[in-house]
Short mmCIF file of C-alpha atoms and ligand atoms in Angstrom, two decimals:
data_model
loop_
_atom_site.label_atom_id
_atom_site.label_comp_id
_atom_site.label_asym_id
_atom_site.label_seq_id
_atom_site.Cartn_x
_atom_site.Cartn_y
_atom_site.Cartn_z
CA MET A 1 -25.84 -10.91 -43.92
CA ASP A 2 -27.33 -11.23 -40.46
CA VAL A 3 -24.81 -8.86 -38.95
CA MET A 4 -25.55 -6.27 -41.63
CA GLN A 5 -29.28 -6.29 -41.06
CA ASN A 6 -28.93 -5.87 -37.32
CA ILE A 7 -26.64 -2.86 -37.22
CA GLN A 8 -28.39 0.23 -35.97
CA MET A 9 -27.16 3.70 -35.14
CA VAL A 10 -28.74 3.32 -31.69
CA ASP A 11 -30.29 0.00 -30.65
CA LEU A 12 -32.98 1.00 -28.15
CA GLN A 13 -35.00 -2.15 -28.62
CA SER A 14 -32.28 -4.59 -27.54
CA GLN A 15 -31.50 -2.45 -24.51
CA TYR A 16 -35.17 -2.45 -23.54
CA LEU A 17 -35.42 -6.23 -23.92
CA ARG A 18 -32.39 -6.68 -21.67
CA LEU A 19 -34.04 -4.62 -18.89
CA LYS A 20 -37.64 -5.51 -19.78
CA ASN A 21 -38.75 -7.08 -16.49
CA GLU A 22 -37.62 -4.19 -14.35
CA ILE A 23 -38.90 -1.50 -16.71
CA ASP A 24 -42.27 -3.15 -17.34
CA SER A 25 -42.86 -3.51 -13.64
CA ALA A 26 -42.02 0.17 -13.01
CA ILE A 27 -44.40 1.25 -15.79
CA THR A 28 -47.19 -1.02 -14.55
CA THR A 29 -46.91 0.49 -11.08
CA VAL A 30 -47.50 3.96 -12.54
CA LEU A 31 -50.36 2.77 -14.73
CA SER A 32 -52.22 1.26 -11.78
CA SER A 33 -51.50 4.21 -9.47
CA ALA A 34 -53.10 6.55 -12.05
CA LYS A 35 -50.79 9.34 -10.85
CA TYR A 36 -49.73 10.18 -14.36
CA ILE A 37 -48.68 13.76 -13.56
CA ASN A 38 -46.34 14.50 -10.65
CA GLY A 39 -46.57 10.99 -9.27
CA PRO A 40 -44.09 9.98 -6.52
CA GLU A 41 -41.69 8.51 -9.13
CA VAL A 42 -40.89 12.02 -10.39
CA ASN A 43 -39.53 13.18 -7.06
CA GLN A 44 -37.86 9.86 -6.40
CA PHE A 45 -36.00 10.04 -9.71
CA ALA A 46 -35.01 13.69 -9.13
CA THR A 47 -33.63 12.77 -5.70
CA ASN A 48 -31.68 9.80 -7.06
CA LEU A 49 -30.28 11.83 -9.95
CA ALA A 50 -29.24 14.62 -7.55
CA GLN A 51 -27.41 12.04 -5.46
CA TYR A 52 -25.72 10.54 -8.53
CA LEU A 53 -24.61 13.99 -9.74
CA LYS A 54 -23.76 15.22 -6.23
CA VAL A 55 -25.76 18.38 -6.84
CA ALA A 56 -28.18 20.16 -4.50
CA HIS A 57 -31.16 20.48 -6.85
CA VAL A 58 -32.52 18.55 -9.83
CA ILE A 59 -35.63 19.97 -11.48
CA PRO A 60 -37.27 17.57 -13.93
CA VAL A 61 -38.86 19.15 -17.01
CA ALA A 62 -40.51 18.07 -20.26
CA ASN A 63 -37.43 18.06 -22.52
CA GLY A 64 -33.90 19.39 -22.89
CA THR A 65 -34.89 22.38 -24.99
CA ASP A 66 -37.30 23.52 -22.26
CA ALA A 67 -34.53 23.06 -19.71
CA LEU A 68 -32.30 25.49 -21.63
CA GLN A 69 -35.12 28.02 -22.00
CA ILE A 70 -36.09 27.81 -18.32
CA ALA A 71 -32.45 28.23 -17.27
CA LEU A 72 -32.14 31.43 -19.32
CA MET A 73 -35.51 32.71 -18.03
CA ALA A 74 -34.37 32.16 -14.44
CA LEU A 75 -31.28 34.25 -15.19
CA GLY A 76 -33.59 37.02 -16.45
CA ILE A 77 -32.23 36.90 -20.00
CA GLY A 78 -34.29 38.71 -22.64
CA PRO A 79 -34.22 41.34 -25.39
CA GLY A 80 -31.01 43.36 -25.50
CA ASP A 81 -28.98 40.62 -23.85
CA GLU A 82 -26.30 38.55 -25.55
CA VAL A 83 -25.53 34.89 -24.90
CA ILE A 84 -22.43 33.16 -26.26
CA THR A 85 -23.06 29.73 -27.80
CA PRO A 86 -20.86 27.40 -29.85
CA ASP A 87 -21.41 27.44 -33.61
CA PHE A 88 -21.19 23.65 -33.79
CA THR A 89 -24.07 22.18 -31.75
CA PHE A 90 -27.65 21.03 -31.96
CA ILE A 91 -30.00 23.92 -32.77
CA ALA A 92 -31.76 23.79 -29.37
CA THR A 93 -28.77 25.43 -27.63
CA VAL A 94 -29.14 28.55 -29.73
CA GLU A 95 -32.90 28.39 -30.26
CA ALA A 96 -33.57 28.89 -26.54
CA VAL A 97 -31.61 32.17 -26.61
CA ALA A 98 -33.39 33.49 -29.70
CA LEU A 99 -36.86 32.48 -28.43
CA LEU A 100 -36.40 34.79 -25.44
CA GLY A 101 -35.55 37.69 -27.74
CA ALA A 102 -31.89 37.69 -26.71
CA THR A 103 -29.08 37.63 -29.27
CA PRO A 104 -26.97 34.49 -29.68
CA ILE A 105 -23.30 35.25 -30.32
CA MET A 106 -21.71 32.25 -31.99
CA ILE A 107 -18.17 31.17 -31.17
CA ASP A 108 -16.08 28.75 -33.24
CA VAL A 109 -15.08 25.36 -31.83
CA LYS A 110 -11.80 23.48 -31.55
CA LYS A 111 -10.74 20.99 -34.18
CA ASP A 112 -9.72 18.36 -31.64
CA ASP A 113 -12.61 17.97 -29.18
CA PHE A 114 -15.28 20.01 -31.04
CA THR A 115 -16.12 22.10 -27.94
CA LEU A 116 -16.12 25.91 -27.85
CA ASN A 117 -12.75 27.60 -28.30
CA GLU A 118 -12.16 29.28 -24.97
CA THR A 119 -9.22 31.27 -26.35
CA GLN A 120 -11.69 33.29 -28.46
CA LEU A 121 -14.15 33.81 -25.62
CA GLU A 122 -12.93 37.01 -24.06
CA ALA A 123 -12.93 38.91 -27.37
CA LEU A 124 -16.66 38.21 -27.77
CA ILE A 125 -17.68 39.45 -24.33
CA ALA A 126 -19.48 42.80 -24.36
CA SER A 127 -21.42 44.77 -21.75
CA ARG A 128 -24.62 43.03 -22.92
CA THR A 129 -23.20 39.52 -22.49
CA LYS A 130 -25.24 37.77 -19.80
CA ALA A 131 -24.38 34.09 -20.21
CA ILE A 132 -22.22 31.49 -21.92
CA ILE A 133 -23.61 28.09 -22.90
CA PRO A 134 -20.76 25.57 -23.23
CA VAL A 135 -21.94 22.37 -24.93
CA HIS A 136 -20.31 19.12 -23.81
CA LEU A 137 -20.46 17.78 -27.32
CA PHE A 138 -20.59 14.05 -28.12
CA GLY A 139 -19.90 13.09 -24.49
CA GLN A 140 -16.94 15.05 -23.17
CA CYS A 141 -16.72 18.36 -21.37
CA ALA A 142 -15.67 21.72 -22.69
CA ASN A 143 -12.76 23.38 -20.87
CA MET A 144 -14.86 24.46 -17.88
CA ASP A 145 -11.89 25.68 -15.80
CA ALA A 146 -10.87 28.21 -18.44
CA ILE A 147 -14.48 29.17 -19.21
CA SER A 148 -15.35 29.58 -15.50
CA LEU A 149 -12.35 31.84 -14.94
CA ILE A 150 -13.41 34.17 -17.76
CA ALA A 151 -17.08 34.09 -16.71
CA GLN A 152 -16.18 34.99 -13.12
CA LYS A 153 -13.95 37.85 -14.23
CA HIS A 154 -16.78 39.38 -16.28
CA ASN A 155 -19.63 38.36 -13.96
CA ILE A 156 -21.37 36.22 -16.59
CA ALA A 157 -23.49 33.15 -15.86
CA ILE A 158 -22.65 29.68 -17.21
CA VAL A 159 -25.43 27.38 -18.40
CA GLU A 160 -23.98 23.98 -19.32
CA ASP A 161 -25.69 22.09 -22.12
CA SER A 162 -25.05 18.55 -20.84
CA ALA A 163 -27.61 16.83 -23.05
CA GLN A 164 -24.86 14.66 -24.56
CA ALA A 165 -22.69 14.19 -21.49
CA LEU A 166 -24.80 12.94 -18.59
CA GLY A 167 -22.51 10.92 -16.34
CA SER A 168 -19.28 12.30 -17.76
CA GLU A 169 -16.82 13.26 -15.03
CA PHE A 170 -15.26 16.71 -15.26
CA CYS A 171 -11.74 16.60 -13.84
CA GLY A 172 -10.67 20.21 -13.56
CA ASN A 173 -10.01 22.28 -10.45
CA LYS A 174 -12.49 20.08 -8.70
CA GLN A 175 -13.85 16.73 -9.79
CA SER A 176 -17.57 17.02 -10.58
CA LYS A 177 -20.14 15.53 -12.93
CA ALA A 178 -20.80 17.35 -16.22
CA GLY A 179 -23.56 19.91 -15.73
CA THR A 180 -22.72 20.69 -12.10
CA VAL A 181 -19.73 22.96 -12.69
CA GLY A 182 -21.49 26.09 -13.99
CA ASP A 183 -24.43 27.98 -12.46
CA ILE A 184 -27.01 25.75 -14.13
CA GLY A 185 -26.78 22.44 -16.00
CA CYS A 186 -29.34 21.25 -18.54
CA THR A 187 -29.90 17.77 -19.87
CA SER A 188 -32.23 15.80 -22.11
CA PHE A 189 -33.67 12.30 -21.70
CA PHE A 190 -34.52 11.96 -25.41
CA PRO A 191 -34.55 8.18 -26.09
CA SER A 192 -31.16 8.10 -27.83
CA LYS A 193 -29.28 10.09 -25.15
CA ASN A 194 -26.98 8.17 -22.78
CA LEU A 195 -29.81 8.18 -20.23
CA GLY A 196 -32.96 8.10 -22.34
CA CYS A 197 -36.62 7.57 -21.57
CA PHE A 198 -39.44 6.31 -23.83
CA GLY A 199 -40.53 9.74 -25.00
CA ASP A 200 -39.41 13.26 -24.14
CA GLY A 201 -37.85 14.36 -20.88
CA GLY A 202 -35.26 16.73 -19.47
CA ALA A 203 -33.85 18.19 -16.29
CA LEU A 204 -32.06 21.18 -14.79
CA PHE A 205 -29.35 20.98 -12.10
CA THR A 206 -27.98 23.64 -9.80
CA ASN A 207 -26.31 24.15 -6.44
CA ASN A 208 -27.87 27.63 -6.19
CA ASP A 209 -31.00 27.59 -3.97
CA LEU A 210 -32.43 30.81 -5.37
CA LEU A 211 -32.05 29.74 -9.00
CA ALA A 212 -33.56 26.34 -8.14
CA GLU A 213 -36.63 27.98 -6.63
CA LYS A 214 -37.01 30.27 -9.65
CA MET A 215 -36.66 27.41 -12.14
CA ARG A 216 -39.15 25.22 -10.28
CA SER A 217 -41.65 28.07 -10.35
CA ILE A 218 -41.04 28.97 -14.04
CA ALA A 219 -41.53 25.32 -15.08
CA ASN A 220 -44.83 25.37 -13.17
CA HIS A 221 -46.61 28.35 -14.80
CA GLY A 222 -44.66 30.81 -12.65
CA SER A 223 -46.38 29.45 -9.58
CA LYS A 224 -45.38 28.16 -6.14
CA ILE A 225 -48.88 27.90 -4.73
CA LYS A 226 -51.54 26.47 -7.02
CA TYR A 227 -53.51 29.19 -8.88
CA TYR A 228 -51.26 32.00 -7.57
CA HIS A 229 -48.88 33.12 -10.32
CA ASP A 230 -45.87 35.31 -9.51
CA THR A 231 -44.30 35.44 -12.97
CA ILE A 232 -45.09 34.34 -16.52
CA GLY A 233 -43.83 30.78 -16.73
CA VAL A 234 -44.28 27.73 -18.92
CA ASN A 235 -45.77 24.28 -18.51
CA SER A 236 -42.89 21.83 -18.46
CA ARG A 237 -43.18 18.56 -16.55
CA LEU A 238 -41.54 15.15 -16.74
CA ASP A 239 -44.31 12.54 -17.04
CA THR A 240 -44.53 10.04 -14.19
CA VAL A 241 -44.16 7.08 -16.59
CA GLN A 242 -40.94 8.58 -18.01
CA ALA A 243 -39.60 9.24 -14.50
CA ALA A 244 -40.27 5.61 -13.55
CA VAL A 245 -38.37 4.37 -16.63
CA LEU A 246 -35.50 6.78 -15.94
CA ASP A 247 -35.25 5.74 -12.31
CA VAL A 248 -34.68 2.14 -13.42
CA LYS A 249 -32.18 3.13 -16.10
CA LEU A 250 -30.24 5.55 -13.86
CA LYS A 251 -28.88 2.55 -11.93
CA TYR A 252 -27.32 1.34 -15.18
CA LEU A 253 -26.02 4.68 -16.45
CA ASP A 254 -22.39 4.00 -15.48
CA ASP A 255 -22.66 0.56 -17.07
CA PHE A 256 -24.19 2.07 -20.23
CA ASN A 257 -21.35 4.57 -20.43
CA ALA A 258 -18.73 1.85 -19.84
CA ARG A 259 -20.20 -0.22 -22.69
CA ARG A 260 -19.98 2.81 -24.98
CA GLN A 261 -16.37 3.39 -23.91
CA LYS A 262 -15.51 -0.22 -24.68
CA ALA A 263 -17.01 0.08 -28.15
CA ALA A 264 -15.10 3.35 -28.65
CA THR A 265 -11.82 1.67 -27.72
CA TYR A 266 -12.49 -1.06 -30.29
CA TYR A 267 -13.01 1.58 -32.99
CA ASP A 268 -9.96 3.58 -31.82
CA ASN A 269 -7.66 0.57 -32.07
CA ALA A 270 -8.94 -0.31 -35.52
CA PHE A 271 -8.70 3.21 -36.97
CA MET A 272 -5.72 4.62 -35.13
CA ASN A 273 -3.22 3.94 -37.90
CA ILE A 274 -5.47 4.41 -40.88
CA GLU A 275 -4.43 7.35 -42.99
CA ASN A 276 -7.17 9.95 -43.52
CA ILE A 277 -9.18 8.97 -40.43
CA VAL A 278 -8.91 11.07 -37.28
CA VAL A 279 -10.25 9.19 -34.27
CA PRO A 280 -12.02 11.13 -31.48
CA PHE A 281 -9.64 13.19 -29.37
CA ARG A 282 -9.88 12.51 -25.64
CA ASN A 283 -9.29 15.80 -23.88
CA ARG A 284 -7.91 16.07 -20.37
CA ASN A 285 -10.96 17.94 -19.02
CA SER A 286 -13.23 14.99 -18.53
CA SER A 287 -14.03 11.37 -19.14
CA HIS A 288 -15.55 10.73 -22.57
CA ILE A 289 -18.85 8.85 -22.46
CA PHE A 290 -19.23 8.66 -26.25
CA HIS A 291 -22.75 9.87 -26.82
CA GLN A 292 -21.40 9.76 -30.36
CA TYR A 293 -18.31 8.15 -31.83
CA THR A 294 -17.35 10.79 -34.36
CA ILE A 295 -14.40 10.48 -36.72
CA ARG A 296 -13.03 13.08 -39.12
CA VAL A 297 -12.62 12.10 -42.75
CA LEU A 298 -9.60 13.78 -44.36
CA LYS A 299 -9.90 12.22 -47.82
CA GLY A 300 -13.13 12.31 -49.82
CA ASN A 301 -15.85 13.66 -47.54
CA ASN A 302 -18.37 12.61 -44.95
CA LEU A 303 -21.36 12.46 -47.32
CA GLU A 304 -19.50 10.19 -49.72
CA LEU A 305 -18.47 7.83 -46.90
CA GLN A 306 -22.03 7.84 -45.60
CA LYS A 307 -23.36 6.74 -49.01
CA PHE A 308 -20.67 4.08 -49.26
CA LEU A 309 -21.57 2.65 -45.84
CA GLU A 310 -25.29 2.79 -46.56
CA LYS A 311 -24.76 0.37 -49.46
CA LYS A 312 -23.17 -2.06 -46.99
CA GLY A 313 -26.11 -1.77 -44.60
CA ILE A 314 -24.22 0.40 -42.11
CA PRO A 315 -26.08 3.43 -40.77
CA SER A 316 -24.18 6.61 -39.88
CA MET A 317 -25.09 10.20 -39.06
CA ILE A 318 -23.54 13.58 -39.76
CA TYR A 319 -23.66 15.79 -36.68
CA TYR A 320 -23.78 18.55 -37.82
CA PRO A 321 -23.98 19.15 -41.59
CA VAL A 322 -24.61 22.91 -41.24
CA PRO A 323 -23.00 25.13 -38.58
CA ILE A 324 -25.45 27.33 -36.66
CA HIS A 325 -24.30 30.59 -38.29
CA ARG A 326 -25.28 29.23 -41.72
CA GLN A 327 -28.74 27.99 -40.67
CA LYS A 328 -31.60 29.70 -42.47
CA ALA A 329 -33.27 30.39 -39.13
CA PHE A 330 -30.39 32.69 -38.22
CA GLY A 331 -30.17 34.26 -41.67
CA ASP A 332 -30.98 37.75 -40.38
CA HIS A 333 -28.14 37.48 -37.90
CA ILE A 334 -25.32 38.78 -40.06
CA VAL A 335 -21.99 37.17 -39.26
CA ASP A 336 -18.90 36.66 -41.36
CA SER A 337 -18.58 32.96 -42.19
CA ARG A 338 -14.80 33.39 -42.28
CA ASN A 339 -14.89 33.72 -38.50
CA PHE A 340 -15.85 30.05 -38.26
CA PRO A 341 -13.18 28.12 -40.16
CA ILE A 342 -13.37 25.09 -37.87
CA SER A 343 -17.13 24.58 -37.72
CA ASN A 344 -17.27 25.06 -41.50
CA ALA A 345 -14.52 22.47 -42.06
CA LEU A 346 -15.99 20.00 -39.56
CA SER A 347 -19.38 20.06 -41.27
CA HIS A 348 -17.71 18.34 -44.27
CA GLU A 349 -15.42 16.07 -42.26
CA VAL A 350 -17.34 14.57 -39.33
CA ILE A 351 -19.27 11.35 -39.41
CA SER A 352 -20.68 9.46 -36.42
CA LEU A 353 -20.64 5.67 -36.52
CA PRO A 354 -23.08 3.28 -34.79
CA MET A 355 -22.64 3.71 -31.03
CA HIS A 356 -24.83 2.26 -28.33
CA THR A 357 -24.88 -0.08 -25.36
CA GLU A 358 -25.69 -3.25 -27.33
CA LEU A 359 -23.05 -3.10 -30.09
CA SER A 360 -21.32 -6.47 -30.57
CA GLU A 361 -17.69 -7.00 -31.59
CA GLN A 362 -18.93 -8.91 -34.61
CA GLN A 363 -20.90 -5.86 -35.72
CA GLN A 364 -17.99 -3.55 -35.03
CA GLU A 365 -15.63 -5.79 -36.99
CA TYR A 366 -17.97 -5.50 -39.99
CA ILE A 367 -18.29 -1.70 -39.62
CA VAL A 368 -14.54 -1.20 -39.24
CA ARG A 369 -13.71 -3.41 -42.23
CA ASN A 370 -16.05 -1.42 -44.46
CA VAL A 371 -14.98 2.02 -43.24
CA ILE A 372 -11.35 1.10 -43.93
CA SER A 373 -12.22 -0.24 -47.38
CA TYR A 374 -13.63 3.20 -48.31
CA PHE A 375 -10.20 4.72 -47.81
CA ARG A 376 -8.44 1.92 -49.72
CA GLN A 377 -10.48 2.11 -52.95
C1 PLP B 401 -30.67 16.60 -27.46
C2 PLP B 401 -30.07 17.92 -27.27
C3 PLP B 401 -30.81 19.02 -26.80
C4 PLP B 401 -32.31 19.07 -26.67
O1 PLP B 401 -32.94 18.06 -26.05
P1 PLP B 401 -34.48 17.72 -26.33
O2 PLP B 401 -34.84 16.88 -25.15
O3 PLP B 401 -34.56 16.98 -27.62
O4 PLP B 401 -35.25 19.00 -26.34
C5 PLP B 401 -30.12 20.18 -26.53
N1 PLP B 401 -28.80 20.30 -26.75
C6 PLP B 401 -28.07 19.29 -27.22
C7 PLP B 401 -26.60 19.48 -27.43
C8 PLP B 401 -28.68 18.06 -27.52
O5 PLP B 401 -27.93 17.06 -28.01
#
């Protein structure tokens, strides 16, 4: 009974309690300094994250969606331009494109790792194509070597959506952290992300000095010198309190990711030989840091399993129940749904199980036992 009541999709409270002393002290320092905007912790965190990622520039912003928008603005993307985005992702990836008046061109994903299908990429590239946004979904990288090759050939920018893969190691032509392979990387520090703060936060990464300067200026009202505005920008800052929390948690990011991997291995071993469950595929492009542990249900469907688990006190989530091309928001963007067989199928098959840094084996044993019992009824 106890185990049941404690299972959460993401247990942020227990993680906080484990690191409470360090985090509280960092927050108190900011509170007494009264430097709530652009305090020294913001720069300190950006420097430490740049070092961790081995990237030249980290630009902290207010959230991951802003990061995507600012990246596209820095690339000069607007009306008349096309940007290729996966059809199976969180809406923010595509929203940023549409908000700037550019046209998102959706591409189907692969059944195994759920990332964009690079074999269909070249056919979608037109003279108006300005960028590709690969999404490193659920914690592992898209095939960046193949995508980079095509992007280079057609002179198209790559903006990596690394909101779900911070700390994942891309092991292609050269070993690099997710988000530092393309021209610009974007991430989110939403509380439930692998590196999460206690509110909203995000960041941009790049090795390109010119793009870094542009993005810094865009995030700051298009300004480099206070009250002198060179372009139309936005107001997007990471709060000092959030930066202080993130700077503490960054030291534990590899440990957080290792704990998630351990939990994933437990699930893998339990489900591997169960008929009608497909465990997450681990591609050869990168390490998998399991932002989500997402299985595919081949008998019954994800909604039915979700209801079944709910009755046992086990939370689960369906990422994503509706592919982007079928979202009402993109209803005027006429595409043929038959071009997206995989994202359509996945929307009925995928289900993400509890995954976080505080999951106990006792809890996992209970989850596993109940998931398996759904398939044996
Ligand atoms: C979380 C997320 C975002 C957006 O991040 P916010 O900080 O919530 O704006 C963008 N893309 C993906 C894939 C995400 O998971």
